[in-house]
XYZ file of C-alpha atoms in Angstrom:
106
model
C 25.938 22.891 145.406
C 28.131 21.657 148.524
C 30.575 19.291 148.083
C 29.690 17.328 151.155
C 26.320 16.731 149.769
C 27.419 13.251 148.580
C 23.496 11.930 148.258
C 22.906 14.941 146.058
C 25.758 14.969 143.943
C 25.113 10.817 143.923
C 21.208 11.013 142.967
C 22.292 13.413 140.100
C 24.674 12.162 138.247
C 23.429 9.167 138.123
C 20.351 10.306 137.097
C 22.120 12.354 134.283
C 23.228 9.678 132.945
C 19.897 7.746 132.436
C 18.926 11.026 130.898
C 22.011 11.315 128.257
C 21.977 7.290 127.888
C 18.092 7.963 126.608
C 19.283 10.342 124.305
C 21.547 8.436 122.574
C 20.300 6.631 119.331
C 21.015 2.872 119.302
C 23.318 1.336 116.220
C 21.739 -1.247 114.694
C 23.739 -4.234 113.908
C 22.628 -4.712 110.385
C 24.936 -1.475 109.815
C 27.383 -3.177 111.638
C 27.580 -6.224 110.105
C 28.728 -7.106 106.107
C 31.045 -3.874 105.519
C 34.808 -4.751 103.911
C 37.004 -2.292 105.663
C 37.115 -0.562 102.399
C 33.300 0.076 102.555
C 33.303 1.282 106.119
C 33.424 5.153 107.326
C 35.728 6.776 107.101
C 36.918 10.781 108.801
C 36.243 12.555 111.869
C 32.043 12.484 112.265
C 31.948 9.733 109.246
C 29.319 8.087 112.132
C 28.215 10.899 114.066
C 24.052 10.737 113.945
C 22.465 13.492 115.892
C 21.056 12.808 119.584
C 17.301 11.916 120.282
C 15.747 15.231 121.803
C 13.499 14.162 124.828
C 10.049 15.476 125.315
C 9.584 17.642 129.512
C 7.509 15.198 129.993
C 9.677 11.804 128.899
C 12.290 13.769 131.558
C 9.935 14.301 134.532
C 9.105 9.879 133.866
C 12.093 9.192 133.979
C 13.022 11.450 137.465
C 10.198 9.888 138.660
C 10.997 6.822 137.707
C 14.838 7.318 139.228
C 13.646 8.262 142.265
C 10.686 5.304 142.495
C 13.793 2.704 141.676
C 15.672 4.114 144.728
C 13.015 3.571 147.315
C 12.125 0.561 146.011
C 15.833 -0.683 146.541
C 15.785 1.469 149.725
C 12.730 -1.109 150.831
C 13.773 -3.811 150.301
C 16.742 -3.609 152.178
C 15.300 -4.773 155.834
C 18.203 -5.727 157.571
C 19.855 -3.268 160.054
C 23.512 -4.000 158.560
C 21.881 -2.262 155.770
C 19.763 1.234 157.536
C 22.616 3.325 156.513
C 22.230 2.696 152.396
C 18.659 2.281 152.537
C 18.791 5.526 154.214
C 21.564 6.921 151.520
C 18.469 5.853 149.077
C 15.778 7.572 150.332
C 17.663 10.753 150.669
C 18.721 10.446 147.263
C 15.175 9.256 146.541
C 13.771 13.084 148.208
C 16.327 15.188 146.203
C 15.047 14.035 142.600
C 11.820 14.755 144.206
C 12.538 17.839 145.498
C 13.769 18.812 141.588
C 10.020 17.361 140.259
C 7.788 19.613 142.368
C 8.302 22.911 140.606
C 7.941 20.449 137.028
C 4.419 19.610 138.003
C 2.801 22.970 137.943
C 4.378 23.709 134.460
């Protein structure tokens, strides 16, 4: 990817971050409360858990949602002062939708 393609880089970074967050396992607050210091887990990796694995369908839906979010935000930016930002959001959505073109056939 060219370094000058800022819209693509921005869209891919934020979408990858959203996918990474979706794979994270939530920590129950009850697990964190009420433990005395001497009862807390100790050692490297003592609190690590396996991440969730997203299905291909879930990933496609998340990418579609990211693209839709950008298109909705661009539609709300109607003032002439925001035209450049709206164009960038549309370009980011186009990048994400371009990646989905091949996955719909599968």
